[in-house]
């Protein structure tokens, strides 16, 4: 092991996603089997003890790639020298809370975290926001980090991407590895649009292979878009292991590249492609190479898709306007 350890900061480290995530990072699944990692865990003061317990368990795994674990309740310290920041901790919606209250409460978390990243992160920092509402939380953090290139702030729609692949593979009776080029557009919310019109299954167009518009509109799209709620209903808690898995996939592909002939979905600051207003953090099809991502260009968008992309993008612009009004961006 000759490489210097990569600093990975995880917020909300004592939460359920944190518990499913940290051991996989420490085992090398986030960055690869040649890359040692140093974990920097950020929690609120009441949860620091639980994070310390997780750190004891990490030690007990004797992971060869784990170069150390530090625990903080101060964002400035936690993001000092960070190379990869996983922003998982967020304020969940509680009873009686309006949407504006939720955005404001999360502004209280993601604004100081954006400032701390701006102040202390390494030059190559990559940020993934998992905590909901992920796209708009990412926008808040990004707008408080003016010295960090905006494209380093991303939001997680990889769980939606993976869910859509699994549902499509099930419908067609094929292996998940046979499904390529699926796209999630828009927000990580029930308005998201899982698009199979450019997807391929065993080299053939997926929409043609399905050939069932009713299934697409009435089953597939709502099932994927509302899968988070389905999991909450079944488990009594939101998805954790699958969310951690998606976070690993997102960062691994961003750092190590996507395979030829395929792409992934990431929430990224729009450059105006596909008519998505510049600056909002919206999900696009992307390929990754040499630690950078690029939006897949030139896809034909028909009326069915346009209407659904526009609806999700409209929700994102409304969220952006709401946080603007609150002075958070
Ligand atoms: P959880 O409640 O189990 O854990 C959240 C943790 O964050 C808690 O330990 C809490 O103490 C901590 N926290 C709160 N404020 C913090 C702050 N300011 N700094 C550091 N830590 C802080 O929740 P979870 O199940 O782990 O989920 C975390 C978030 O991820 C939620 O917002 C959830 O909705 C979201 N989520 C997103 C996706 C996605 O696909 N984007 C999927 C699943 C869950
Ligand atoms: C998910 O998609 O599973 C979560 O974002 C659901 C949630 O509200 O935490």
mmCIF file of C-alpha atoms and ligand atoms in Angstrom:
data_model
loop_
_atom_site.group_PDB
_atom_site.id
_atom_site.type_symbol
_atom_site.label_atom_id
_atom_site.label_comp_id
_atom_site.label_asym_id
_atom_site.label_seq_id
_atom_site.Cartn_x
_atom_site.Cartn_y
_atom_site.Cartn_z
ATOM 1 C CA UNK A 1 0.000 0.000 0.000
ATOM 2 C CA UNK A 2 2.000 3.006 -1.226
ATOM 3 C CA UNK A 3 -0.788 5.520 -1.893
ATOM 4 C CA UNK A 4 -1.652 8.139 0.774
ATOM 5 C CA UNK A 5 -5.065 7.503 2.353
ATOM 6 C CA UNK A 6 -8.076 9.260 0.841
ATOM 7 C CA UNK A 7 -10.080 11.257 3.404
ATOM 8 C CA UNK A 8 -13.737 10.246 3.319
ATOM 9 C CA UNK A 9 -16.130 12.297 5.459
ATOM 10 C CA UNK A 10 -19.520 10.756 6.243
ATOM 11 C CA UNK A 11 -22.210 12.843 7.921
ATOM 12 C CA UNK A 12 -25.024 11.158 9.821
ATOM 13 C CA UNK A 13 -22.530 8.378 10.463
ATOM 14 C CA UNK A 14 -24.507 6.905 13.375
ATOM 15 C CA UNK A 15 -27.721 6.639 11.371
ATOM 16 C CA UNK A 16 -29.017 3.568 9.589
ATOM 17 C CA UNK A 17 -27.468 4.363 6.206
ATOM 18 C CA UNK A 18 -24.216 5.229 7.981
ATOM 19 C CA UNK A 19 -24.132 1.792 9.589
ATOM 20 C CA UNK A 20 -24.682 0.076 6.231
ATOM 21 C CA UNK A 21 -22.127 2.303 4.498
ATOM 22 C CA UNK A 22 -19.057 2.630 6.691
ATOM 23 C CA UNK A 23 -17.979 -1.016 6.636
ATOM 24 C CA UNK A 24 -18.206 -1.133 2.867
ATOM 25 C CA UNK A 25 -16.122 2.035 2.519
ATOM 26 C CA UNK A 26 -13.530 0.643 4.907
ATOM 27 C CA UNK A 27 -13.366 -2.646 2.995
ATOM 28 C CA UNK A 28 -12.405 -0.836 -0.222
ATOM 29 C CA UNK A 29 -15.704 -0.944 -2.089
ATOM 30 C CA UNK A 30 -16.069 2.846 -2.393
ATOM 31 C CA UNK A 31 -12.779 3.640 -4.107
ATOM 32 C CA UNK A 32 -11.208 0.320 -5.033
ATOM 33 C CA UNK A 33 -8.965 -2.329 -3.538
ATOM 34 C CA UNK A 34 -5.766 -0.287 -4.013
ATOM 35 C CA UNK A 35 -6.936 2.801 -2.143
ATOM 36 C CA UNK A 36 -6.499 3.197 1.622
ATOM 37 C CA UNK A 37 -9.115 5.368 3.315
ATOM 38 C CA UNK A 38 -9.296 7.508 6.413
ATOM 39 C CA UNK A 39 -12.826 7.917 7.750
ATOM 40 C CA UNK A 40 -13.955 11.228 9.250
ATOM 41 C CA UNK A 41 -17.381 10.845 10.836
ATOM 42 C CA UNK A 42 -19.633 13.820 11.545
ATOM 43 C CA UNK A 43 -22.562 13.522 13.936
ATOM 44 C CA UNK A 44 -24.632 15.737 16.172
ATOM 45 C CA UNK A 45 -23.324 15.735 19.775
ATOM 46 C CA UNK A 46 -26.086 13.366 21.039
ATOM 47 C CA UNK A 47 -25.084 10.720 18.489
ATOM 48 C CA UNK A 48 -21.314 10.904 18.899
ATOM 49 C CA UNK A 49 -21.309 8.029 21.394
ATOM 50 C CA UNK A 50 -23.126 5.767 18.936
ATOM 51 C CA UNK A 51 -20.603 6.763 16.243
ATOM 52 C CA UNK A 52 -17.823 5.820 18.655
ATOM 53 C CA UNK A 53 -19.410 2.397 19.005
ATOM 54 C CA UNK A 54 -19.364 1.957 15.234
ATOM 55 C CA UNK A 55 -15.711 3.021 15.204
ATOM 56 C CA UNK A 56 -14.942 0.228 17.701
ATOM 57 C CA UNK A 57 -16.593 -2.266 15.359
ATOM 58 C CA UNK A 58 -14.665 -0.897 12.391
ATOM 59 C CA UNK A 59 -11.467 -1.476 14.359
ATOM 60 C CA UNK A 60 -12.573 -5.043 15.105
ATOM 61 C CA UNK A 61 -12.872 -5.774 11.385
ATOM 62 C CA UNK A 62 -9.100 -5.182 10.934
ATOM 63 C CA UNK A 63 -9.708 -3.853 7.418
ATOM 64 C CA UNK A 64 -6.302 -3.624 5.682
ATOM 65 C CA UNK A 65 -7.339 -0.469 3.782
ATOM 66 C CA UNK A 66 -8.651 1.451 6.802
ATOM 67 C CA UNK A 67 -6.002 3.976 7.855
ATOM 68 C CA UNK A 68 -7.981 5.525 10.745
ATOM 69 C CA UNK A 69 -11.338 6.780 12.027
ATOM 70 C CA UNK A 70 -11.912 10.233 13.537
ATOM 71 C CA UNK A 71 -15.209 11.445 14.956
ATOM 72 C CA UNK A 72 -16.411 15.050 15.057
ATOM 73 C CA UNK A 73 -19.442 17.075 16.042
ATOM 74 C CA UNK A 74 -18.085 20.124 14.235
ATOM 75 C CA UNK A 75 -18.457 20.438 10.450
ATOM 76 C CA UNK A 76 -15.329 22.610 9.967
ATOM 77 C CA UNK A 77 -13.152 19.918 11.528
ATOM 78 C CA UNK A 78 -14.919 17.014 9.839
ATOM 79 C CA UNK A 79 -14.403 18.430 6.325
ATOM 80 C CA UNK A 80 -10.764 19.463 6.837
ATOM 81 C CA UNK A 81 -8.801 17.910 3.970
ATOM 82 C CA UNK A 82 -11.791 15.900 2.726
ATOM 83 C CA UNK A 83 -11.472 14.220 -0.688
ATOM 84 C CA UNK A 84 -14.845 12.462 -0.757
ATOM 85 C CA UNK A 85 -17.775 13.873 1.220
ATOM 86 C CA UNK A 86 -20.900 11.772 1.741
ATOM 87 C CA UNK A 87 -23.622 14.005 3.146
ATOM 88 C CA UNK A 88 -26.081 11.525 4.601
ATOM 89 C CA UNK A 89 -27.343 13.181 7.805
ATOM 90 C CA UNK A 90 -30.451 15.315 7.259
ATOM 91 C CA UNK A 91 -33.509 16.485 9.085
ATOM 92 C CA UNK A 92 -36.423 14.135 8.345
ATOM 93 C CA UNK A 93 -39.937 15.464 7.909
ATOM 94 C CA UNK A 94 -41.864 15.108 11.150
ATOM 95 C CA UNK A 95 -45.559 15.367 11.903
ATOM 96 C CA UNK A 96 -47.077 18.765 11.181
ATOM 97 C CA UNK A 97 -43.994 19.970 9.329
ATOM 98 C CA UNK A 98 -44.681 21.926 6.140
ATOM 99 C CA UNK A 99 -42.436 21.626 3.086
ATOM 100 C CA UNK A 100 -40.996 25.096 3.772
ATOM 101 C CA UNK A 101 -40.154 24.059 7.361
ATOM 102 C CA UNK A 102 -38.349 20.989 6.052
ATOM 103 C CA UNK A 103 -36.313 23.005 3.565
ATOM 104 C CA UNK A 104 -35.459 25.553 6.242
ATOM 105 C CA UNK A 105 -34.413 22.881 8.762
ATOM 106 C CA UNK A 106 -32.171 21.268 6.155
ATOM 107 C CA UNK A 107 -30.779 24.657 5.198
ATOM 108 C CA UNK A 108 -29.562 24.840 8.793
ATOM 109 C CA UNK A 109 -27.523 21.690 8.128
ATOM 110 C CA UNK A 110 -26.392 21.996 4.487
ATOM 111 C CA UNK A 111 -25.451 25.707 4.517
ATOM 112 C CA UNK A 112 -22.799 25.324 7.247
ATOM 113 C CA UNK A 113 -21.627 22.053 5.708
ATOM 114 C CA UNK A 114 -21.193 23.789 2.315
ATOM 115 C CA UNK A 115 -19.238 26.560 4.056
ATOM 116 C CA UNK A 116 -17.065 24.019 5.852
ATOM 117 C CA UNK A 117 -16.331 22.191 2.571
ATOM 118 C CA UNK A 118 -15.450 25.534 0.991
ATOM 119 C CA UNK A 119 -13.098 26.357 3.839
ATOM 120 C CA UNK A 120 -11.276 23.082 4.297
ATOM 121 C CA UNK A 121 -11.782 20.521 1.541
ATOM 122 C CA UNK A 122 -8.972 19.200 -0.614
ATOM 123 C CA UNK A 123 -8.736 20.577 -4.167
ATOM 124 C CA UNK A 124 -10.084 17.362 -5.658
ATOM 125 C CA UNK A 125 -13.135 17.094 -3.354
ATOM 126 C CA UNK A 126 -16.173 15.180 -4.654
ATOM 127 C CA UNK A 127 -19.468 15.580 -2.807
ATOM 128 C CA UNK A 128 -22.462 13.250 -2.823
ATOM 129 C CA UNK A 129 -25.636 14.358 -1.039
ATOM 130 C CA UNK A 130 -27.862 11.490 0.099
ATOM 131 C CA UNK A 131 -29.919 13.236 2.820
ATOM 132 C CA UNK A 132 -33.350 14.324 1.592
ATOM 133 C CA UNK A 133 -34.496 16.410 -0.145
ATOM 134 C CA UNK A 134 -31.194 15.411 -1.735
ATOM 135 C CA UNK A 135 -31.185 17.552 -4.893
ATOM 136 C CA UNK A 136 -32.082 20.770 -3.119
ATOM 137 C CA UNK A 137 -29.832 20.038 -0.128
ATOM 138 C CA UNK A 138 -26.995 19.631 -2.641
ATOM 139 C CA UNK A 139 -27.931 22.976 -4.196
ATOM 140 C CA UNK A 140 -27.834 24.658 -0.773
ATOM 141 C CA UNK A 141 -24.409 23.190 0.064
ATOM 142 C CA UNK A 142 -23.040 24.028 -3.394
ATOM 143 C CA UNK A 143 -24.149 27.639 -3.241
ATOM 144 C CA UNK A 144 -22.205 28.098 -0.001
ATOM 145 C CA UNK A 145 -19.000 26.722 -1.489
ATOM 146 C CA UNK A 146 -18.104 29.333 -4.134
ATOM 147 C CA UNK A 147 -14.451 28.246 -4.292
ATOM 148 C CA UNK A 148 -15.288 24.643 -5.145
ATOM 149 C CA UNK A 149 -16.231 23.920 -8.786
ATOM 150 C CA UNK A 150 -20.031 23.555 -8.814
ATOM 151 C CA UNK A 151 -19.892 20.240 -10.679
ATOM 152 C CA UNK A 152 -18.289 18.567 -7.656
ATOM 153 C CA UNK A 153 -21.668 18.709 -5.857
ATOM 154 C CA UNK A 154 -23.930 15.829 -6.777
ATOM 155 C CA UNK A 155 -27.146 14.298 -5.443
ATOM 156 C CA UNK A 156 -28.026 10.633 -5.302
ATOM 157 C CA UNK A 157 -30.447 9.189 -7.847
ATOM 158 C CA UNK A 158 -28.462 5.970 -8.226
ATOM 159 C CA UNK A 159 -30.858 4.123 -5.940
ATOM 160 C CA UNK A 160 -33.688 5.028 -8.318
ATOM 161 C CA UNK A 161 -31.500 3.940 -11.247
ATOM 162 C CA UNK A 162 -30.781 0.568 -9.633
ATOM 163 C CA UNK A 163 -34.439 0.098 -8.694
ATOM 164 C CA UNK A 164 -35.503 0.768 -12.278
ATOM 165 C CA UNK A 165 -32.962 -1.720 -13.664
ATOM 166 C CA UNK A 166 -34.223 -4.382 -11.253
ATOM 167 C CA UNK A 167 -37.896 -3.832 -12.140
ATOM 168 C CA UNK A 168 -37.202 -3.839 -15.884
ATOM 169 C CA UNK A 169 -35.085 -6.991 -15.667
ATOM 170 C CA UNK A 170 -37.857 -8.691 -13.688
ATOM 171 C CA UNK A 171 -40.501 -7.737 -16.258
ATOM 172 C CA UNK A 172 -38.423 -9.072 -19.169
ATOM 173 C CA UNK A 173 -37.102 -12.109 -17.329
ATOM 174 C CA UNK A 174 -33.459 -11.140 -17.955
ATOM 175 C CA UNK A 175 -30.454 -10.642 -15.693
ATOM 176 C CA UNK A 176 -29.947 -7.166 -14.242
ATOM 177 C CA UNK A 177 -26.537 -7.129 -15.927
ATOM 178 C CA UNK A 178 -28.280 -7.358 -19.327
ATOM 179 C CA UNK A 179 -29.947 -3.936 -18.804
ATOM 180 C CA UNK A 180 -27.915 -0.934 -19.985
ATOM 181 C CA UNK A 181 -28.407 2.788 -20.601
ATOM 182 C CA UNK A 182 -31.334 3.361 -18.298
ATOM 183 C CA UNK A 183 -31.905 6.962 -17.197
ATOM 184 C CA UNK A 184 -33.453 8.672 -14.186
ATOM 185 C CA UNK A 185 -34.357 12.283 -14.995
ATOM 186 C CA UNK A 186 -35.207 15.041 -12.517
ATOM 187 C CA UNK A 187 -35.671 14.958 -8.775
ATOM 188 C CA UNK A 188 -35.136 12.162 -6.234
ATOM 189 C CA UNK A 189 -38.830 12.270 -5.412
ATOM 190 C CA UNK A 190 -42.090 10.799 -6.621
ATOM 191 C CA UNK A 191 -41.927 13.081 -9.707
ATOM 192 C CA UNK A 192 -38.706 11.476 -10.991
ATOM 193 C CA UNK A 193 -38.864 9.954 -14.471
ATOM 194 C CA UNK A 194 -37.289 6.541 -15.063
ATOM 195 C CA UNK A 195 -36.748 6.430 -18.843
ATOM 196 C CA UNK A 196 -36.437 3.123 -20.694
ATOM 197 C CA UNK A 197 -36.714 4.554 -24.222
ATOM 198 C CA UNK A 198 -32.935 4.619 -24.677
ATOM 199 C CA UNK A 199 -32.273 1.613 -22.495
ATOM 200 C CA UNK A 200 -31.044 -1.633 -24.013
ATOM 201 C CA UNK A 201 -31.669 -5.208 -23.011
ATOM 202 C CA UNK A 202 -29.296 -7.734 -24.490
ATOM 203 C CA UNK A 203 -28.455 -5.125 -27.159
ATOM 204 C CA UNK A 204 -32.122 -4.495 -28.130
ATOM 205 C CA UNK A 205 -34.185 -1.409 -27.321
ATOM 206 C CA UNK A 206 -35.864 -1.943 -23.928
ATOM 207 C CA UNK A 207 -39.089 -0.060 -24.691
ATOM 208 C CA UNK A 208 -39.587 -2.176 -27.826
ATOM 209 C CA UNK A 209 -38.816 -5.339 -25.884
ATOM 210 C CA UNK A 210 -41.436 -4.376 -23.270
ATOM 211 C CA UNK A 211 -43.951 -3.191 -25.895
ATOM 212 C CA UNK A 212 -46.526 -2.357 -23.217
ATOM 213 C CA UNK A 213 -47.202 1.353 -22.701
ATOM 214 C CA UNK A 214 -49.825 0.675 -20.012
ATOM 215 C CA UNK A 215 -47.302 -1.269 -17.914
ATOM 216 C CA UNK A 216 -44.773 1.500 -18.419
ATOM 217 C CA UNK A 217 -47.105 4.366 -17.465
ATOM 218 C CA UNK A 218 -49.233 2.684 -14.800
ATOM 219 C CA UNK A 219 -46.884 0.177 -13.175
ATOM 220 C CA UNK A 220 -43.192 0.674 -13.878
ATOM 221 C CA UNK A 221 -42.870 4.454 -13.537
ATOM 222 C CA UNK A 222 -44.998 4.810 -10.360
ATOM 223 C CA UNK A 223 -43.443 1.675 -8.798
ATOM 224 C CA UNK A 224 -39.910 3.028 -9.206
ATOM 225 C CA UNK A 225 -40.844 6.603 -8.284
ATOM 226 C CA UNK A 226 -42.691 5.513 -5.149
ATOM 227 C CA UNK A 227 -40.370 2.678 -4.153
ATOM 228 C CA UNK A 228 -38.990 4.723 -1.250
ATOM 229 C CA UNK A 229 -42.483 4.956 0.239
ATOM 230 C CA UNK A 230 -43.089 1.238 -0.432
ATOM 231 C CA UNK A 231 -39.935 0.390 1.551
ATOM 232 C CA UNK A 232 -40.929 2.705 4.417
ATOM 233 C CA UNK A 233 -44.371 1.048 4.535
ATOM 234 C CA UNK A 234 -42.873 -2.452 4.581
ATOM 235 C CA UNK A 235 -39.873 -1.873 6.874
ATOM 236 C CA UNK A 236 -41.186 0.864 9.089
ATOM 237 C CA UNK A 237 -38.019 2.784 8.215
ATOM 238 C CA UNK A 238 -36.590 4.186 5.010
ATOM 239 C CA UNK A 239 -34.253 2.196 2.806
ATOM 240 C CA UNK A 240 -30.801 1.884 4.317
ATOM 241 C CA UNK A 241 -28.676 -0.943 2.880
ATOM 242 C CA UNK A 242 -29.886 -0.295 -0.669
ATOM 243 C CA UNK A 243 -29.275 3.442 -0.213
ATOM 244 C CA UNK A 244 -25.755 2.761 1.087
ATOM 245 C CA UNK A 245 -25.180 0.408 -1.858
ATOM 246 C CA UNK A 246 -26.245 3.130 -4.297
ATOM 247 C CA UNK A 247 -23.924 5.654 -2.644
ATOM 248 C CA UNK A 248 -21.047 3.205 -3.093
ATOM 249 C CA UNK A 249 -21.995 2.684 -6.769
ATOM 250 C CA UNK A 250 -22.280 6.459 -7.386
ATOM 251 C CA UNK A 251 -18.858 7.331 -6.011
ATOM 252 C CA UNK A 252 -17.112 4.209 -7.341
ATOM 253 C CA UNK A 253 -18.229 4.954 -10.893
ATOM 254 C CA UNK A 254 -17.479 8.690 -10.597
ATOM 255 C CA UNK A 255 -13.931 7.923 -9.474
ATOM 256 C CA UNK A 256 -13.190 4.793 -11.500
ATOM 257 C CA UNK A 257 -15.297 5.396 -14.630
ATOM 258 C CA UNK A 258 -18.383 3.831 -16.197
ATOM 259 C CA UNK A 259 -18.028 0.807 -18.469
ATOM 260 C CA UNK A 260 -18.046 1.332 -22.249
ATOM 261 C CA UNK A 261 -21.523 0.936 -23.708
ATOM 262 C CA UNK A 262 -23.369 1.960 -20.558
ATOM 263 C CA UNK A 263 -24.171 5.005 -18.470
ATOM 264 C CA UNK A 264 -25.485 5.826 -14.986
ATOM 265 C CA UNK A 265 -27.801 8.448 -13.464
ATOM 266 C CA UNK A 266 -26.485 11.226 -11.229
ATOM 267 C CA UNK A 267 -28.074 14.374 -9.825
ATOM 268 C CA UNK A 268 -25.741 17.124 -11.064
ATOM 269 C CA UNK A 269 -25.837 20.894 -11.607
ATOM 270 C CA UNK A 270 -27.568 21.368 -14.959
ATOM 271 C CA UNK A 271 -25.606 23.015 -17.771
ATOM 272 C CA UNK A 272 -28.882 23.634 -19.614
ATOM 273 C CA UNK A 273 -28.810 20.294 -21.483
ATOM 274 C CA UNK A 274 -32.197 18.843 -22.469
ATOM 275 C CA UNK A 275 -33.922 22.119 -21.566
ATOM 276 C CA UNK A 276 -33.245 21.711 -17.817
ATOM 277 C CA UNK A 277 -32.620 25.200 -16.356
ATOM 278 C CA UNK A 278 -28.952 25.838 -15.678
ATOM 279 C CA UNK A 279 -27.855 25.518 -12.062
ATOM 280 C CA UNK A 280 -30.554 23.293 -10.588
ATOM 281 C CA UNK A 281 -29.374 19.886 -9.450
ATOM 282 C CA UNK A 282 -31.261 17.430 -11.613
ATOM 283 C CA UNK A 283 -30.683 13.822 -12.586
ATOM 284 C CA UNK A 284 -29.183 13.114 -16.020
ATOM 285 C CA UNK A 285 -27.656 10.178 -17.881
ATOM 286 C CA UNK A 286 -23.879 10.483 -17.464
ATOM 287 C CA UNK A 287 -20.707 8.663 -18.349
ATOM 288 C CA UNK A 288 -17.644 8.974 -16.104
ATOM 289 C CA UNK A 289 -13.952 8.910 -17.041
ATOM 290 C CA UNK A 290 -10.783 10.015 -15.227
ATOM 291 C CA UNK A 291 -12.766 11.216 -12.192
ATOM 292 C CA UNK A 292 -15.105 13.435 -14.247
ATOM 293 C CA UNK A 293 -18.631 12.953 -15.510
ATOM 294 C CA UNK A 294 -20.246 14.109 -18.739
ATOM 295 C CA UNK A 295 -23.919 14.297 -19.668
ATOM 296 C CA UNK A 296 -24.852 11.888 -22.464
ATOM 297 C CA UNK A 297 -25.886 14.157 -25.326
ATOM 298 C CA UNK A 298 -28.089 13.749 -28.377
ATOM 299 C CA UNK A 299 -30.878 11.546 -26.992
ATOM 300 C CA UNK A 300 -34.220 12.027 -28.748
ATOM 301 C CA UNK A 301 -36.896 12.955 -26.197
ATOM 302 C CA UNK A 302 -40.464 12.216 -27.312
ATOM 303 C CA UNK A 303 -43.626 13.877 -25.939
ATOM 304 C CA UNK A 304 -44.245 11.112 -23.377
ATOM 305 C CA UNK A 305 -40.784 11.633 -21.865
ATOM 306 C CA UNK A 306 -40.757 15.439 -22.270
ATOM 307 C CA UNK A 307 -43.915 15.855 -20.235
ATOM 308 C CA UNK A 308 -42.507 13.760 -17.385
ATOM 309 C CA UNK A 309 -39.041 15.340 -17.389
ATOM 310 C CA UNK A 310 -40.648 18.793 -17.355
ATOM 311 C CA UNK A 311 -42.895 17.906 -14.387
ATOM 312 C CA UNK A 312 -39.959 16.774 -12.245
ATOM 313 C CA UNK A 313 -37.823 19.740 -13.302
ATOM 314 C CA UNK A 314 -40.726 22.059 -12.412
ATOM 315 C CA UNK A 315 -40.716 20.612 -8.892
ATOM 316 C CA UNK A 316 -36.966 21.244 -8.643
ATOM 317 C CA UNK A 317 -37.311 24.862 -9.747
ATOM 318 C CA UNK A 318 -40.069 25.320 -7.148
ATOM 319 C CA UNK A 319 -37.790 23.886 -4.450
ATOM 320 C CA UNK A 320 -34.990 26.171 -5.640
ATOM 321 C CA UNK A 321 -37.331 29.194 -5.516
ATOM 322 C CA UNK A 322 -38.467 28.233 -1.999
ATOM 323 C CA UNK A 323 -34.909 28.016 -0.647
ATOM 324 C CA UNK A 324 -34.052 31.239 -2.467
ATOM 325 C CA UNK A 325 -36.898 32.954 -0.637
ATOM 326 C CA UNK A 326 -35.529 31.596 2.629
ATOM 327 C CA UNK A 327 -32.146 33.132 1.772
ATOM 328 C CA UNK A 328 -30.522 29.674 1.608
ATOM 329 C CA UNK A 329 -29.108 29.924 -1.911
HETATM 330 P P1 LIG B 1 -31.234 8.202 10.240
HETATM 331 O O1 LIG B 1 -32.228 9.073 10.917
HETATM 332 O O2 LIG B 1 -31.108 6.762 10.627
HETATM 333 O O3 LIG B 1 -29.788 8.848 10.397
HETATM 334 C C1 LIG B 1 -29.530 10.187 10.175
HETATM 335 C C2 LIG B 1 -28.351 10.564 11.038
HETATM 336 O O4 LIG B 1 -27.995 11.907 10.714
HETATM 337 C C3 LIG B 1 -28.654 10.533 12.534
HETATM 338 O O5 LIG B 1 -27.695 9.718 13.207
HETATM 339 C C4 LIG B 1 -28.542 12.002 12.958
HETATM 340 O O6 LIG B 1 -28.026 12.155 14.266
HETATM 341 C C5 LIG B 1 -27.575 12.533 11.903
HETATM 342 N N1 LIG B 1 -27.608 13.986 11.725
HETATM 343 C C6 LIG B 1 -28.666 14.839 11.807
HETATM 344 N N2 LIG B 1 -28.267 16.103 11.636
HETATM 345 C C7 LIG B 1 -26.935 16.060 11.420
HETATM 346 C C8 LIG B 1 -25.946 17.052 11.192
HETATM 347 N N3 LIG B 1 -26.258 18.347 11.166
HETATM 348 N N4 LIG B 1 -24.677 16.660 11.037
HETATM 349 C C9 LIG B 1 -24.338 15.362 11.088
HETATM 350 N N5 LIG B 1 -25.220 14.371 11.325
HETATM 351 C C10 LIG B 1 -26.503 14.716 11.472
HETATM 352 O O7 LIG B 1 -31.524 8.354 8.681
HETATM 353 P P2 LIG B 1 -31.029 7.407 7.492
HETATM 354 O O8 LIG B 1 -32.015 6.325 7.311
HETATM 355 O O9 LIG B 1 -29.600 7.078 7.677
HETATM 356 O O10 LIG B 1 -31.245 8.399 6.254
HETATM 357 C C11 LIG B 1 -30.476 9.561 6.117
HETATM 358 C C12 LIG B 1 -31.032 10.443 5.018
HETATM 359 O O11 LIG B 1 -30.931 9.803 3.752
HETATM 360 C C13 LIG B 1 -32.511 10.802 5.162
HETATM 361 O O12 LIG B 1 -32.670 12.154 4.817
HETATM 362 C C14 LIG B 1 -33.190 9.908 4.144
HETATM 363 O O13 LIG B 1 -34.433 10.447 3.728
HETATM 364 C C15 LIG B 1 -32.164 9.946 3.045
HETATM 365 N N6 LIG B 1 -32.268 8.900 2.025
HETATM 366 C C16 LIG B 1 -31.966 9.259 0.742
HETATM 367 C C17 LIG B 1 -32.007 8.316 -0.263
HETATM 368 C C18 LIG B 1 -31.671 8.682 -1.680
HETATM 369 O O14 LIG B 1 -31.844 7.823 -2.558
HETATM 370 N N7 LIG B 1 -31.200 9.886 -2.006
HETATM 371 C C19 LIG B 1 -32.371 6.999 0.040
HETATM 372 C C20 LIG B 1 -32.662 6.663 1.349
HETATM 373 C C21 LIG B 1 -32.599 7.616 2.341
HETATM 374 C C1 LIG B 2 -35.794 6.309 -0.716
HETATM 375 O O1 LIG B 2 -35.877 6.589 -1.910
HETATM 376 O O2 LIG B 2 -35.778 5.133 -0.299
HETATM 377 C C2 LIG B 2 -35.777 7.417 0.305
HETATM 378 O O3 LIG B 2 -35.390 8.625 -0.287
HETATM 379 C C3 LIG B 2 -37.102 7.543 0.995
HETATM 380 C C4 LIG B 2 -37.080 8.562 2.104
HETATM 381 O O4 LIG B 2 -38.029 9.383 2.117
HETATM 382 O O5 LIG B 2 -36.174 8.553 2.950
#
